[in-house]
Amino acid sequence: YQAGDKAKAQQAWEQSLSLRPSPWALRNLGVAERREKHMAEGAELLLKAYRMLPARDPLAAECCQALIDAGRFAEVLGLLDEMPPEVRWIGRIRVLEARAALKTGNLAHAEKILLDNDLVVPDIREGELMLSDTWYGLQAQRAAMETGVPVDDALLARVRKECPPPKNLDFRMAQA
């Protein structure tokens, strides 16, 4: 796959699955589908892979992100109830929960997660925007509800100027 022979890689993963169910073959097929912008198909494959290995937190995070990207926000929130506690309370999973809550309109729940002083995402990279973008999404939705204006580029630009994220949520490389 990495060498560019996507068809051969996909054939190998499918052959692997025909011989024996494998979360890693499912995961790889899911990632390949997502890279081809087939978000629904990729999410479904990643969900199947996660269900085979629910204690693997990177797979859980990848699955939740795929479900969010496929617009399956409520499903992410339901999946959290099934997760083992050692996975459920990982910082990245909690941020994905906040993103899903935000997309389902539960602003209070998203805010509670983001403002939790115990929220730590140890694998976040400098320049990663997941936390700050979730913060801005929350602020934009709140402003839209207060003003009756839809969330659009203009409102997001205003929120970015007026509502900077708390320092513990801001890993941007430069101030926007």
PDB file of C-alpha atoms in Angstrom:
ATOM      1  CA  TYR A   1       0.000   0.000   0.000  1.00  0.00           C
ATOM      2  CA  GLN A   2       2.693   2.483   0.992  1.00  0.00           C
ATOM      3  CA  ALA A   3       4.632   1.619  -2.173  1.00  0.00           C
ATOM      4  CA  GLY A   4       1.625   2.728  -4.208  1.00  0.00           C
ATOM      5  CA  ASP A   5       0.146  -0.609  -5.220  1.00  0.00           C
ATOM      6  CA  LYS A   6      -3.208  -0.053  -3.555  1.00  0.00           C
ATOM      7  CA  ALA A   7      -5.008  -2.759  -5.524  1.00  0.00           C
ATOM      8  CA  LYS A   8      -2.483  -5.419  -4.553  1.00  0.00           C
ATOM      9  CA  ALA A   9      -2.590  -4.357  -0.897  1.00  0.00           C
ATOM     10  CA  GLN A  10      -6.384  -4.388  -0.845  1.00  0.00           C
ATOM     11  CA  GLN A  11      -6.385  -7.845  -2.463  1.00  0.00           C
ATOM     12  CA  ALA A  12      -3.955  -9.111   0.193  1.00  0.00           C
ATOM     13  CA  TRP A  13      -6.082  -7.737   3.042  1.00  0.00           C
ATOM     14  CA  GLU A  14      -9.239  -9.224   1.567  1.00  0.00           C
ATOM     15  CA  GLN A  15      -7.494 -12.578   1.096  1.00  0.00           C
ATOM     16  CA  SER A  16      -6.346 -12.410   4.711  1.00  0.00           C
ATOM     17  CA  LEU A  17      -9.943 -11.854   5.821  1.00  0.00           C
ATOM     18  CA  SER A  18     -11.165 -14.776   3.724  1.00  0.00           C
ATOM     19  CA  LEU A  19      -8.726 -17.034   5.564  1.00  0.00           C
ATOM     20  CA  ARG A  20      -9.275 -15.696   9.059  1.00  0.00           C
ATOM     21  CA  PRO A  21     -11.034 -12.651  10.550  1.00  0.00           C
ATOM     22  CA  SER A  22      -8.411 -10.056  11.391  1.00  0.00           C
ATOM     23  CA  PRO A  23      -8.885  -6.666  13.015  1.00  0.00           C
ATOM     24  CA  TRP A  24      -5.720  -5.437  11.315  1.00  0.00           C
ATOM     25  CA  ALA A  25      -6.877  -6.361   7.814  1.00  0.00           C
ATOM     26  CA  LEU A  26     -10.231  -4.691   8.540  1.00  0.00           C
ATOM     27  CA  ARG A  27      -8.456  -1.634   9.920  1.00  0.00           C
ATOM     28  CA  ASN A  28      -6.190  -1.358   6.895  1.00  0.00           C
ATOM     29  CA  LEU A  29      -9.118  -1.705   4.504  1.00  0.00           C
ATOM     30  CA  GLY A  30     -10.965   0.961   6.491  1.00  0.00           C
ATOM     31  CA  VAL A  31      -8.049   3.362   6.344  1.00  0.00           C
ATOM     32  CA  ALA A  32      -7.718   2.749   2.595  1.00  0.00           C
ATOM     33  CA  GLU A  33     -11.429   3.480   2.092  1.00  0.00           C
ATOM     34  CA  ARG A  34     -11.131   6.714   4.078  1.00  0.00           C
ATOM     35  CA  ARG A  35      -8.130   7.803   2.021  1.00  0.00           C
ATOM     36  CA  GLU A  36     -10.284   7.302  -1.072  1.00  0.00           C
ATOM     37  CA  LYS A  37     -12.935   9.542   0.587  1.00  0.00           C
ATOM     38  CA  HIS A  38     -15.325   6.608   1.138  1.00  0.00           C
ATOM     39  CA  MET A  39     -16.053   7.702   4.699  1.00  0.00           C
ATOM     40  CA  ALA A  40     -19.089   5.487   5.364  1.00  0.00           C
ATOM     41  CA  GLU A  41     -17.358   2.340   4.166  1.00  0.00           C
ATOM     42  CA  GLY A  42     -14.175   3.186   6.055  1.00  0.00           C
ATOM     43  CA  ALA A  43     -16.089   3.863   9.266  1.00  0.00           C
ATOM     44  CA  GLU A  44     -17.909   0.548   9.028  1.00  0.00           C
ATOM     45  CA  LEU A  45     -14.673  -1.398   8.544  1.00  0.00           C
ATOM     46  CA  LEU A  46     -12.971   0.420  11.409  1.00  0.00           C
ATOM     47  CA  LEU A  47     -15.954  -0.223  13.649  1.00  0.00           C
ATOM     48  CA  LYS A  48     -15.733  -3.955  12.885  1.00  0.00           C
ATOM     49  CA  ALA A  49     -11.995  -3.878  13.612  1.00  0.00           C
ATOM     50  CA  TYR A  50     -12.530  -2.015  16.892  1.00  0.00           C
ATOM     51  CA  ARG A  51     -15.175  -4.486  18.050  1.00  0.00           C
ATOM     52  CA  MET A  52     -12.618  -7.276  17.617  1.00  0.00           C
ATOM     53  CA  LEU A  53     -10.037  -5.424  19.779  1.00  0.00           C
ATOM     54  CA  PRO A  54     -11.895  -2.988  22.064  1.00  0.00           C
ATOM     55  CA  ALA A  55      -8.975  -2.577  24.484  1.00  0.00           C
ATOM     56  CA  ARG A  56      -6.668  -1.059  21.830  1.00  0.00           C
ATOM     57  CA  ASP A  57      -6.972   2.676  22.428  1.00  0.00           C
ATOM     58  CA  PRO A  58      -5.390   3.814  19.125  1.00  0.00           C
ATOM     59  CA  LEU A  59      -7.902   1.668  17.253  1.00  0.00           C
ATOM     60  CA  ALA A  60     -10.738   3.028  19.406  1.00  0.00           C
ATOM     61  CA  ALA A  61      -9.680   6.596  18.633  1.00  0.00           C
ATOM     62  CA  GLU A  62      -9.340   5.837  14.929  1.00  0.00           C
ATOM     63  CA  CYS A  63     -12.790   4.245  14.942  1.00  0.00           C
ATOM     64  CA  CYS A  64     -14.398   7.208  16.724  1.00  0.00           C
ATOM     65  CA  GLN A  65     -12.759   9.657  14.326  1.00  0.00           C
ATOM     66  CA  ALA A  66     -13.979   7.625  11.345  1.00  0.00           C
ATOM     67  CA  LEU A  67     -17.530   7.585  12.723  1.00  0.00           C
ATOM     68  CA  ILE A  68     -17.411  11.356  13.251  1.00  0.00           C
ATOM     69  CA  ASP A  69     -16.095  11.900   9.726  1.00  0.00           C
ATOM     70  CA  ALA A  70     -18.957   9.724   8.429  1.00  0.00           C
ATOM     71  CA  GLY A  71     -21.507  11.843  10.323  1.00  0.00           C
ATOM     72  CA  ARG A  72     -22.357   9.079  12.803  1.00  0.00           C
ATOM     73  CA  PHE A  73     -22.075  11.298  15.897  1.00  0.00           C
ATOM     74  CA  ALA A  74     -24.681   9.628  18.112  1.00  0.00           C
ATOM     75  CA  GLU A  75     -23.073   6.269  17.397  1.00  0.00           C
ATOM     76  CA  VAL A  76     -19.780   7.557  18.809  1.00  0.00           C
ATOM     77  CA  LEU A  77     -21.523   8.543  22.023  1.00  0.00           C
ATOM     78  CA  GLY A  78     -23.149   5.117  22.259  1.00  0.00           C
ATOM     79  CA  LEU A  79     -19.879   3.346  21.555  1.00  0.00           C
ATOM     80  CA  LEU A  80     -18.283   5.078  24.544  1.00  0.00           C
ATOM     81  CA  ASP A  81     -20.594   3.145  26.872  1.00  0.00           C
ATOM     82  CA  GLU A  82     -19.165  -0.110  25.519  1.00  0.00           C
ATOM     83  CA  MET A  83     -15.525   0.869  25.900  1.00  0.00           C
ATOM     84  CA  PRO A  84     -13.354  -0.578  28.638  1.00  0.00           C
ATOM     85  CA  PRO A  85     -12.686   2.116  31.275  1.00  0.00           C
ATOM     86  CA  GLU A  86      -8.951   2.155  30.532  1.00  0.00           C
ATOM     87  CA  VAL A  87      -9.817   3.203  26.961  1.00  0.00           C
ATOM     88  CA  ARG A  88     -12.933   5.269  27.662  1.00  0.00           C
ATOM     89  CA  TRP A  89     -11.133   7.830  29.814  1.00  0.00           C
ATOM     90  CA  ILE A  90      -8.109   8.439  27.564  1.00  0.00           C
ATOM     91  CA  GLY A  91      -7.775  12.117  26.714  1.00  0.00           C
ATOM     92  CA  ARG A  92      -8.033  11.728  22.933  1.00  0.00           C
ATOM     93  CA  ILE A  93     -11.182   9.610  23.319  1.00  0.00           C
ATOM     94  CA  ARG A  94     -12.668  12.271  25.589  1.00  0.00           C
ATOM     95  CA  VAL A  95     -11.976  14.991  23.015  1.00  0.00           C
ATOM     96  CA  LEU A  96     -13.633  12.871  20.336  1.00  0.00           C
ATOM     97  CA  GLU A  97     -16.571  12.533  22.724  1.00  0.00           C
ATOM     98  CA  ALA A  98     -16.694  16.324  22.998  1.00  0.00           C
ATOM     99  CA  ARG A  99     -16.677  16.624  19.205  1.00  0.00           C
ATOM    100  CA  ALA A 100     -19.510  14.098  18.885  1.00  0.00           C
ATOM    101  CA  ALA A 101     -21.483  15.824  21.659  1.00  0.00           C
ATOM    102  CA  LEU A 102     -21.006  19.140  19.876  1.00  0.00           C
ATOM    103  CA  LYS A 103     -22.297  17.672  16.616  1.00  0.00           C
ATOM    104  CA  THR A 104     -25.387  16.303  18.378  1.00  0.00           C
ATOM    105  CA  GLY A 105     -26.095  19.715  19.898  1.00  0.00           C
ATOM    106  CA  ASN A 106     -25.096  18.862  23.455  1.00  0.00           C
ATOM    107  CA  LEU A 107     -22.980  21.976  24.025  1.00  0.00           C
ATOM    108  CA  ALA A 108     -22.956  21.637  27.803  1.00  0.00           C
ATOM    109  CA  HIS A 109     -21.480  18.148  27.612  1.00  0.00           C
ATOM    110  CA  ALA A 110     -18.816  19.233  25.117  1.00  0.00           C
ATOM    111  CA  GLU A 111     -17.906  22.228  27.261  1.00  0.00           C
ATOM    112  CA  LYS A 112     -17.706  20.120  30.416  1.00  0.00           C
ATOM    113  CA  ILE A 113     -15.147  17.856  28.746  1.00  0.00           C
ATOM    114  CA  LEU A 114     -13.091  20.710  27.296  1.00  0.00           C
ATOM    115  CA  LEU A 115     -12.964  22.650  30.549  1.00  0.00           C
ATOM    116  CA  ASP A 116     -12.169  19.619  32.696  1.00  0.00           C
ATOM    117  CA  ASN A 117      -8.851  20.391  34.379  1.00  0.00           C
ATOM    118  CA  ASP A 118      -8.042  16.675  34.297  1.00  0.00           C
ATOM    119  CA  LEU A 119      -8.268  16.541  30.484  1.00  0.00           C
ATOM    120  CA  VAL A 120      -4.846  15.577  29.174  1.00  0.00           C
ATOM    121  CA  VAL A 121      -4.119  14.407  25.645  1.00  0.00           C
ATOM    122  CA  PRO A 122      -0.573  13.089  25.985  1.00  0.00           C
ATOM    123  CA  ASP A 123      -0.267  12.105  22.332  1.00  0.00           C
ATOM    124  CA  ILE A 124      -1.249  15.507  20.935  1.00  0.00           C
ATOM    125  CA  ARG A 125       1.301  17.022  18.615  1.00  0.00           C
ATOM    126  CA  GLU A 126       2.312  20.619  18.372  1.00  0.00           C
ATOM    127  CA  GLY A 127       0.302  22.128  15.557  1.00  0.00           C
ATOM    128  CA  GLU A 128      -2.576  19.663  15.943  1.00  0.00           C
ATOM    129  CA  LEU A 129      -5.857  21.560  15.814  1.00  0.00           C
ATOM    130  CA  MET A 130      -8.296  19.011  17.249  1.00  0.00           C
ATOM    131  CA  LEU A 131      -8.602  20.742  20.627  1.00  0.00           C
ATOM    132  CA  SER A 132      -8.684  24.336  19.408  1.00  0.00           C
ATOM    133  CA  ASP A 133     -11.049  23.512  16.523  1.00  0.00           C
ATOM    134  CA  THR A 134     -13.418  21.787  18.947  1.00  0.00           C
ATOM    135  CA  TRP A 135     -13.257  24.850  21.186  1.00  0.00           C
ATOM    136  CA  TYR A 136     -14.017  27.176  18.274  1.00  0.00           C
ATOM    137  CA  GLY A 137     -16.867  24.913  17.133  1.00  0.00           C
ATOM    138  CA  LEU A 138     -18.370  25.084  20.612  1.00  0.00           C
ATOM    139  CA  GLN A 139     -18.071  28.865  20.748  1.00  0.00           C
ATOM    140  CA  ALA A 140     -19.517  29.255  17.238  1.00  0.00           C
ATOM    141  CA  GLN A 141     -22.530  27.084  18.049  1.00  0.00           C
ATOM    142  CA  ARG A 142     -23.103  28.978  21.268  1.00  0.00           C
ATOM    143  CA  ALA A 143     -22.895  32.327  19.426  1.00  0.00           C
ATOM    144  CA  ALA A 144     -25.257  31.039  16.730  1.00  0.00           C
ATOM    145  CA  MET A 145     -27.811  30.038  19.355  1.00  0.00           C
ATOM    146  CA  GLU A 146     -27.539  33.410  21.110  1.00  0.00           C
ATOM    147  CA  THR A 147     -27.764  35.536  17.971  1.00  0.00           C
ATOM    148  CA  GLY A 148     -29.885  33.374  15.678  1.00  0.00           C
ATOM    149  CA  VAL A 149     -27.156  33.599  13.036  1.00  0.00           C
ATOM    150  CA  PRO A 150     -26.116  30.340  11.354  1.00  0.00           C
ATOM    151  CA  VAL A 151     -22.597  29.017  11.820  1.00  0.00           C
ATOM    152  CA  ASP A 152     -20.719  30.163   8.740  1.00  0.00           C
ATOM    153  CA  ASP A 153     -17.224  31.363   7.859  1.00  0.00           C
ATOM    154  CA  ALA A 154     -17.947  34.889   9.103  1.00  0.00           C
ATOM    155  CA  LEU A 155     -19.141  33.672  12.504  1.00  0.00           C
ATOM    156  CA  LEU A 156     -16.181  31.297  12.808  1.00  0.00           C
ATOM    157  CA  ALA A 157     -13.798  34.162  11.978  1.00  0.00           C
ATOM    158  CA  ARG A 158     -15.428  36.331  14.655  1.00  0.00           C
ATOM    159  CA  VAL A 159     -15.251  33.546  17.232  1.00  0.00           C
ATOM    160  CA  ARG A 160     -11.570  32.956  16.426  1.00  0.00           C
ATOM    161  CA  LYS A 161     -10.858  36.612  17.253  1.00  0.00           C
ATOM    162  CA  GLU A 162     -13.104  36.969  20.291  1.00  0.00           C
ATOM    163  CA  CYS A 163     -12.915  33.556  22.003  1.00  0.00           C
ATOM    164  CA  PRO A 164      -9.357  32.280  22.227  1.00  0.00           C
ATOM    165  CA  PRO A 165      -9.042  28.743  23.525  1.00  0.00           C
ATOM    166  CA  PRO A 166      -7.725  28.179  27.029  1.00  0.00           C
ATOM    167  CA  LYS A 167      -3.968  27.582  27.041  1.00  0.00           C
ATOM    168  CA  ASN A 168      -4.363  23.869  27.824  1.00  0.00           C
ATOM    169  CA  LEU A 169      -6.390  23.454  24.597  1.00  0.00           C
ATOM    170  CA  ASP A 170      -4.154  25.483  22.299  1.00  0.00           C
ATOM    171  CA  PHE A 171      -1.464  23.526  20.465  1.00  0.00           C
ATOM    172  CA  ARG A 172      -1.472  25.635  17.315  1.00  0.00           C
ATOM    173  CA  MET A 173       1.940  26.586  15.968  1.00  0.00           C
ATOM    174  CA  ALA A 174       0.914  30.247  15.638  1.00  0.00           C
ATOM    175  CA  GLN A 175      -1.928  32.314  16.930  1.00  0.00           C
ATOM    176  CA  ALA A 176      -4.710  32.511  14.350  1.00  0.00           C
TER     177      ALA A 176
END
